[in-house]
Short mmCIF file of C-alpha atoms in Angstrom, two decimals:
data_model
loop_
_atom_site.label_atom_id
_atom_site.label_comp_id
_atom_site.label_asym_id
_atom_site.label_seq_id
_atom_site.Cartn_x
_atom_site.Cartn_y
_atom_site.Cartn_z
CA MET A 442 -0.01 -0.07 0.06
CA LYS A 443 2.76 2.49 1.02
CA THR A 444 4.55 1.54 -2.47
CA LEU A 445 1.39 2.51 -4.29
CA LEU A 446 0.74 5.47 -2.51
CA SER A 447 4.28 6.76 -2.76
CA LEU A 448 4.12 6.43 -6.75
CA PHE A 449 0.88 8.22 -6.41
CA CYS A 450 2.48 11.28 -4.72
CA LEU A 451 5.46 11.08 -7.32
CA VAL A 452 3.15 11.03 -10.35
CA SER A 453 1.31 14.11 -8.45
CA TYR A 454 4.58 16.11 -8.04
CA LEU A 455 3.87 15.58 -4.08
CA THR A 456 6.61 13.76 -2.42
CA CYS A 457 4.65 12.13 0.86
CA ALA A 458 5.98 11.81 4.35
CA LEU A 459 3.28 8.91 4.81
CA SER A 460 1.75 8.99 8.38
CA ALA A 461 1.02 5.53 10.16
CA ASN A 462 -2.07 5.22 8.65
CA GLY A 463 -0.62 5.37 4.96
CA TRP A 464 -2.34 8.82 4.17
CA PRO A 465 -0.62 12.38 3.61
CA VAL A 466 -3.27 13.87 5.99
CA SER A 467 -4.02 12.12 9.50
CA LEU A 468 -6.68 12.86 11.87
CA ASP A 469 -6.42 12.53 15.76
CA MET A 470 -9.60 13.01 17.80
CA SER A 471 -10.80 12.74 21.54
CA CYS A 472 -14.13 13.33 22.88
CA ASN A 473 -15.30 14.24 26.58
CA LYS A 474 -18.30 15.12 28.41
CA ALA A 475 -18.42 19.17 29.47
CA LEU A 476 -21.23 20.24 31.48
CA SER A 477 -24.41 19.67 29.62
CA ALA A 478 -22.54 18.93 26.27
CA VAL A 479 -20.40 16.08 24.80
CA ALA A 480 -17.29 17.82 22.93
CA CYS A 481 -14.98 16.22 20.62
CA SER A 482 -11.87 17.85 19.44
CA PHE A 483 -10.33 16.83 15.93
CA GLU A 484 -6.54 17.65 14.82
CA PHE A 485 -5.53 17.33 11.26
CA THR A 486 -2.04 16.98 10.29
CA ASN A 487 -0.40 17.35 6.83
CA ASN A 488 2.24 14.45 6.87
CA ALA A 489 3.64 15.40 3.40
CA ASN A 490 6.64 17.23 2.27
CA GLN A 491 4.65 19.82 0.44
CA ASP A 492 1.95 22.45 1.62
CA LEU A 493 -1.66 21.03 0.95
CA TYR A 494 -5.19 22.91 0.85
CA LEU A 495 -7.35 20.89 2.91
CA LEU A 496 -11.45 21.03 2.06
CA LYS A 497 -13.23 22.41 5.12
CA ARG A 498 -16.65 21.01 3.84
CA ASN A 499 -17.72 17.84 5.39
CA THR A 500 -15.10 18.16 8.14
CA PRO A 501 -15.45 19.77 11.82
CA LEU A 502 -13.38 22.59 10.50
CA GLU A 503 -16.82 24.08 9.20
CA GLY A 504 -18.53 23.39 12.26
CA LEU A 505 -21.49 20.43 12.74
CA ARG A 506 -23.01 20.80 9.37
CA SER A 507 -22.87 17.33 7.92
CA PRO A 508 -22.85 14.07 9.32
CA PHE A 509 -18.92 13.24 9.18
CA VAL A 510 -19.04 10.99 12.23
CA TYR A 511 -21.34 7.86 13.46
CA VAL A 512 -22.27 7.74 17.10
CA SER A 513 -23.13 4.57 18.55
CA LEU A 514 -24.24 3.10 22.15
CA ASP A 515 -23.00 -0.41 22.94
CA GLY A 516 -22.54 -1.07 19.06
CA ARG A 517 -26.16 0.45 18.27
CA PRO A 518 -25.97 3.35 15.91
CA LEU A 519 -27.45 6.82 17.08
CA LYS A 520 -29.71 8.72 14.63
CA TYR A 521 -28.01 12.07 12.77
CA GLU A 522 -30.23 14.98 13.83
CA GLY A 523 -28.09 17.66 12.08
CA MET A 524 -28.10 19.29 8.63
CA TYR A 525 -27.71 18.21 5.24
CA VAL A 526 -26.98 20.75 2.66
CA ARG A 527 -27.01 21.03 -1.01
CA ARG A 528 -23.96 22.93 -1.96
CA ALA A 529 -22.33 24.38 -5.06
CA PRO A 530 -18.74 23.26 -6.19
CA PRO A 531 -16.15 24.45 -3.78
CA THR A 532 -14.22 27.44 -4.20
CA LYS A 533 -11.03 28.35 -2.77
CA GLU A 534 -12.73 30.11 0.37
CA ASN A 535 -13.49 26.36 1.19
CA PHE A 536 -10.12 25.40 1.73
CA VAL A 537 -7.66 26.08 4.42
CA LEU A 538 -4.11 25.98 3.65
CA LEU A 539 -2.15 23.37 5.66
CA LYS A 540 1.35 23.41 5.78
CA ALA A 541 3.86 20.65 5.60
CA GLY A 542 4.11 19.29 8.84
CA GLU A 543 1.41 21.28 10.37
CA SER A 544 -1.63 20.79 12.18
CA ILE A 545 -5.07 22.28 12.49
CA SER A 546 -7.98 21.57 15.06
CA ALA A 547 -11.61 22.31 15.64
CA THR A 548 -13.97 21.28 18.50
CA ILE A 549 -17.65 20.62 18.06
CA GLN A 550 -20.37 19.38 20.49
CA ILE A 551 -21.95 16.31 19.04
CA THR A 552 -24.80 16.67 21.49
CA ASN A 553 -25.99 19.15 18.78
CA ALA A 554 -26.41 16.47 16.34
CA PHE A 555 -27.17 13.40 18.44
CA SER A 556 -29.39 12.79 21.47
CA ILE A 557 -27.89 11.07 24.01
CA HIS A 558 -30.04 10.18 26.83
CA THR A 559 -29.10 6.63 28.14
CA ASP A 560 -25.75 5.78 30.28
CA GLY A 561 -23.34 3.52 28.63
CA LEU A 562 -20.48 3.02 26.46
CA TYR A 563 -20.34 5.48 23.33
CA THR A 564 -18.54 5.37 20.14
CA VAL A 565 -17.53 8.17 18.07
CA GLN A 566 -16.07 7.41 14.48
CA TYR A 567 -15.00 9.53 12.01
CA SER A 568 -16.90 8.66 8.79
CA ARG A 569 -15.57 10.93 6.07
CA PRO A 570 -12.72 10.84 3.71
CA LEU A 571 -10.65 14.20 3.98
CA GLN A 572 -10.10 15.95 0.58
CA TYR A 573 -7.59 17.95 -0.58
CA LEU A 574 -5.37 19.71 -3.38
CA SER A 575 -1.67 20.28 -3.81
CA VAL A 576 -0.67 24.03 -3.95
CA ASN A 577 -0.59 23.88 -7.93
CA GLU A 578 -3.86 22.15 -8.45
CA MET A 579 -5.34 25.18 -6.42
CA SER A 580 -3.72 27.49 -8.29
CA ALA A 581 -5.31 26.40 -11.35
CA MET A 582 -8.61 25.59 -9.39
CA SER A 583 -8.56 22.07 -10.56
CA ILE A 584 -11.29 20.77 -8.30
CA ASP A 585 -11.99 17.97 -10.38
CA GLN A 586 -8.45 16.71 -9.16
CA LEU A 587 -9.48 16.38 -5.57
CA LYS A 588 -7.53 13.97 -3.79
CA GLU A 589 -9.01 11.89 -0.77
CA SER A 590 -7.03 10.79 2.52
CA PHE A 591 -9.18 8.00 4.30
CA VAL A 592 -9.08 7.97 8.09
CA HIS A 593 -10.19 5.09 10.54
CA LYS A 594 -10.45 7.20 13.68
CA SER A 595 -12.86 6.33 16.44
CA VAL A 596 -12.83 6.89 20.41
CA GLN A 597 -14.97 5.32 23.12
CA LEU A 598 -16.08 6.89 26.46
CA TYR A 599 -18.52 5.86 28.94
CA LEU A 600 -21.22 8.27 29.56
CA LYS A 601 -23.29 8.54 32.63
CA ASP A 602 -25.87 11.12 34.00
CA THR A 603 -26.90 11.51 30.54
CA SER A 604 -30.03 13.23 31.65
CA VAL A 605 -28.43 16.58 32.12
CA LEU A 606 -27.26 16.60 28.36
CA SER A 607 -28.46 19.22 26.17
CA LYS A 608 -30.52 17.78 22.97
CA PRO A 609 -30.46 18.78 19.30
CA LYS A 610 -32.54 21.91 18.75
CA ARG A 611 -35.41 22.50 16.59
CA GLN A 612 -35.99 25.82 14.33
CA GLU A 613 -38.61 27.41 15.36
CA VAL A 614 -40.86 28.15 11.86
CA LYS A 615 -43.60 30.96 11.58
CA ILE A 616 -45.96 30.11 8.76
CA ASP A 617 -46.85 33.10 6.52
CA TYR A 618 -49.35 31.29 4.39
CA THR A 619 -50.42 27.93 2.97
CA VAL A 620 -51.24 26.38 -0.62
CA HIS A 621 -53.52 23.41 -0.68
CA LEU A 622 -52.87 21.34 -3.42
CA GLN A 623 -54.58 18.35 -5.35
CA SER A 624 -51.41 16.41 -5.29
CA CYS A 625 -48.26 16.59 -2.81
CA SER A 626 -50.47 17.75 -0.06
CA SER A 627 -49.89 21.30 0.60
CA ALA A 628 -47.40 23.63 0.79
CA SER A 629 -46.54 26.61 3.28
CA PHE A 630 -44.10 29.73 3.06
CA SER A 631 -42.15 31.11 5.80
CA GLY A 632 -39.72 34.04 5.69
CA GLY A 633 -41.56 36.41 3.28
CA LYS A 634 -42.29 36.24 -0.33
CA LYS A 635 -39.15 35.51 -2.25
CA GLN A 636 -39.93 33.77 -5.66
CA ASN A 637 -42.46 31.76 -3.87
CA ARG A 638 -44.49 31.24 -6.88
CA ALA A 639 -41.62 29.55 -8.48
CA THR A 640 -40.99 27.55 -5.56
CA LEU A 641 -44.71 26.06 -5.68
CA SER A 642 -44.38 25.61 -9.56
CA ALA A 643 -41.41 23.33 -8.67
CA HIS A 644 -43.01 21.61 -5.75
CA LYS A 645 -46.43 20.87 -7.86
CA LYS A 646 -44.35 18.60 -10.19
CA LEU A 647 -42.33 16.54 -7.57
CA CYS A 648 -45.36 13.84 -7.08
CA SER A 649 -45.81 13.18 -10.66
CA GLY A 650 -42.53 13.59 -11.38
CA SER A 651 -41.20 11.11 -8.88
CA ASP A 652 -43.48 8.44 -10.40
CA THR A 653 -41.85 9.42 -13.77
CA ALA A 654 -38.55 8.87 -12.41
CA LYS A 655 -39.20 5.71 -10.85
CA GLY A 656 -40.39 4.26 -14.14
CA LYS A 657 -36.97 5.05 -15.53
CA VAL A 658 -34.93 3.11 -13.11
CA GLY A 659 -34.13 -0.46 -14.43
CA LYS A 660 -32.39 -2.72 -16.54
CA GLY A 661 -31.90 -1.42 -20.14
CA ILE A 662 -32.50 2.34 -19.08
CA GLY A 663 -29.41 4.62 -20.10
CA ILE A 664 -30.19 7.45 -17.31
CA SER A 665 -30.31 4.55 -14.53
CA THR A 666 -26.92 3.38 -15.36
CA THR A 667 -25.68 6.81 -15.89
CA TRP A 668 -26.64 7.80 -12.32
CA PHE A 669 -26.95 4.47 -10.40
CA GLY A 670 -24.40 2.14 -12.29
CA LYS A 671 -24.71 -1.01 -13.99
CA TYR A 672 -28.00 -2.93 -13.53
CA ASN A 673 -28.49 -4.63 -10.23
CA ALA A 674 -31.81 -6.03 -8.72
CA LYS A 675 -30.99 -4.96 -5.12
CA ARG A 676 -29.86 -1.34 -5.98
CA THR A 677 -32.69 -0.90 -8.26
CA ALA A 678 -35.21 -1.86 -5.82
CA LYS A 679 -33.55 0.85 -3.58
CA ALA A 680 -33.60 3.66 -6.07
CA LYS A 681 -37.42 2.62 -6.82
CA LYS A 682 -38.16 2.72 -2.79
CA VAL A 683 -36.61 6.43 -2.78
CA TYR A 684 -39.23 7.79 -5.24
CA THR A 685 -41.92 5.80 -3.71
CA ASP A 686 -40.84 7.37 -0.16
CA ILE A 687 -40.56 10.71 -1.59
CA LYS A 688 -43.70 10.71 -3.27
CA SER A 689 -45.66 9.55 -0.07
CA GLY A 690 -43.79 12.00 2.28
CA LEU A 691 -44.84 14.83 0.16
CA THR A 692 -48.77 13.44 -0.30
CA LYS A 693 -49.06 13.05 3.65
CA THR A 694 -47.33 15.85 5.10
CA ALA A 695 -48.10 19.39 4.86
CA VAL A 696 -44.57 20.88 4.05
CA THR A 697 -43.11 24.07 4.61
CA TYR A 698 -40.43 26.33 2.52
CA TYR A 699 -38.33 28.72 4.62
CA ASN A 700 -36.89 31.72 2.49
CA ASN A 701 -33.15 32.90 3.48
CA GLY A 702 -32.71 30.19 6.07
CA PRO A 703 -30.98 31.39 8.87
CA ASP A 704 -28.12 28.99 8.74
CA CYS A 705 -27.47 29.47 4.62
CA GLU A 706 -24.10 30.47 3.36
CA ASP A 707 -22.85 31.68 0.13
CA ASN A 708 -22.48 28.28 -1.74
CA TYR A 709 -25.46 26.91 -0.25
CA TYR A 710 -28.49 25.95 -2.74
CA ALA A 711 -30.88 24.82 0.18
CA TYR A 712 -30.60 22.53 3.31
CA VAL A 713 -32.54 20.28 5.51
CA TRP A 714 -32.60 19.15 9.36
CA SER A 715 -32.53 15.59 9.74
CA ASN A 716 -34.74 15.77 12.60
CA ILE A 717 -37.44 18.53 10.97
CA LYS A 718 -39.10 16.24 8.44
CA ASP A 719 -41.51 18.66 7.17
CA THR A 720 -39.41 22.09 6.16
CA VAL A 721 -36.99 22.72 3.55
CA TYR A 722 -34.81 26.03 3.79
CA LEU A 723 -33.92 27.88 0.94
CA CYS A 724 -30.50 29.58 0.35
CA ASN A 725 -29.48 32.57 -1.99
CA LEU A 726 -28.02 30.35 -4.70
CA TYR A 727 -31.58 28.65 -5.02
CA TYR A 728 -32.99 31.73 -6.13
CA LYS A 729 -30.50 32.34 -8.69
CA ILE A 730 -31.19 28.92 -10.86
CA GLN A 731 -34.10 28.04 -13.13
CA THR A 732 -37.53 26.64 -11.97
CA SER A 733 -38.09 23.67 -13.91
CA CYS A 734 -35.59 20.78 -14.61
CA SER A 735 -32.93 21.03 -16.79
CA LYS A 736 -30.26 18.02 -18.27
CA THR A 737 -27.71 20.52 -18.17
CA LYS A 738 -28.24 23.45 -15.52
CA GLU A 739 -29.24 23.26 -11.82
CA SER A 740 -32.96 23.85 -11.14
CA LYS A 741 -35.24 24.59 -8.41
CA GLU A 742 -37.38 21.42 -8.94
CA GLY A 743 -33.94 19.04 -8.88
CA THR A 744 -32.93 21.11 -5.74
CA LEU A 745 -36.17 20.28 -3.91
CA LEU A 746 -36.04 16.90 -5.05
CA HIS A 747 -32.90 16.42 -3.40
CA GLU A 748 -33.65 17.83 0.06
CA TRP A 749 -36.98 15.86 0.09
CA SER A 750 -34.93 12.81 -0.68
CA HIS A 751 -33.19 13.48 2.79
CA SER A 752 -36.22 14.05 4.76
CA PHE A 753 -38.73 11.07 3.29
CA ALA A 754 -36.12 8.52 2.02
CA SER A 755 -33.19 9.06 4.49
CA THR A 756 -30.58 9.73 1.59
CA ASN A 757 -27.03 11.02 2.27
CA ASP A 758 -24.77 13.44 0.86
CA ILE A 759 -21.73 11.71 -0.88
CA GLU A 760 -21.09 13.56 -4.04
CA TYR A 761 -22.18 16.81 -5.57
CA GLY A 762 -22.55 18.02 -9.30
CA ARG A 763 -23.33 16.00 -12.34
CA THR A 764 -19.44 14.72 -13.12
CA ASP A 765 -18.72 13.56 -9.52
CA CYS A 766 -22.25 12.05 -9.30
CA LYS A 767 -21.78 10.30 -12.90
CA ASN A 768 -18.30 8.75 -11.50
CA LEU A 769 -20.03 7.65 -8.47
CA ALA A 770 -22.46 5.44 -10.35
CA LYS A 771 -19.62 4.08 -12.49
CA ASN A 772 -17.06 3.29 -9.46
CA LYS A 773 -19.43 2.92 -6.34
CA PRO A 774 -22.78 2.31 -7.51
CA SER A 775 -23.90 0.71 -4.11
CA ARG A 776 -23.17 4.49 -2.87
CA ALA A 777 -24.94 6.24 -5.72
CA VAL A 778 -28.25 4.61 -4.63
CA LYS A 779 -27.83 6.58 -1.42
CA ASN A 780 -26.70 10.08 -2.82
CA ALA A 781 -28.80 12.73 -2.49
CA ASP A 782 -27.51 14.61 -5.61
CA SER A 783 -28.05 11.27 -8.00
CA TYR A 784 -31.58 11.33 -7.37
CA ALA A 785 -31.84 14.97 -8.30
CA TYR A 786 -29.82 14.52 -11.66
CA HIS A 787 -31.69 11.41 -12.46
CA TYR A 788 -34.76 12.53 -11.47
CA CYS A 789 -34.52 15.71 -13.90
CA ASP A 790 -33.15 13.68 -16.86
CA ALA A 791 -36.25 11.45 -16.33
CA GLN A 792 -38.57 14.26 -17.02
#
């Protein structure tokens, strides 16, 4: 393994001082109970002989805005109750320069995203690869050349008196008005009027559109292969179930669209909270894209489908963007059927 990694680094014009786990970027972590919270600290170290730009998204360096850790009690996983965000491709502002041999650290409170209310032995495991670019790649903004450093770190701690720990919060939503529909139940709006008519237009298409997309998953269907990989009966069933769950959720749930969500950032289209099944928070980028689906451009319709796939079908954010999602389907199809953006693009191509 280390020989292969050395060749990889040489080809990348990067001479690596490999860490104990064999990757240029390594991670150390620790967790402890502090008053009413469980805090975990993470330290990222550049073990290469050259400076690297480490992507902050999907790491503690941006705060707890994605499920980059798994938490379990005596081997039983706890449900993640934090954010799922649909993002634009990263820019330089989404990276941090980590010089050769240097480290950077961050601390987050996992009790903001996991409900811990039972005494026992907990395991906190880091679950996302670290992504980075060399200085030359960053200068050329070669985002498609993002490399990954896989980490396998976990810590265990015994927690008692967990009744005093804080719980994940719910965002208070004040409804401005509600529109009742014949299909897809009803849609309410919060946060004022900002392209609400366009959002409602996109929303109205989701139930029938989910049926259309579901019918275009399976053997011999080109777009199914493009977004979910070569035909496999088990993966096909999973993908069809996602569309079934989306339609069922939209039909049975009075959903809300929250304009200018309070946690929006510049490169967010929209986001949802895992513990709030009925609300999508819309951000500035969302208002800049077209309403209806496109096979080449981002759309409000595709974005809403992406977000509701989280709420009603428990999809994850593994890759973003058409190119990376296509590569995911080709190389890791079992992950593609769990990836929210894969459904956004398959859905739009199916319409």
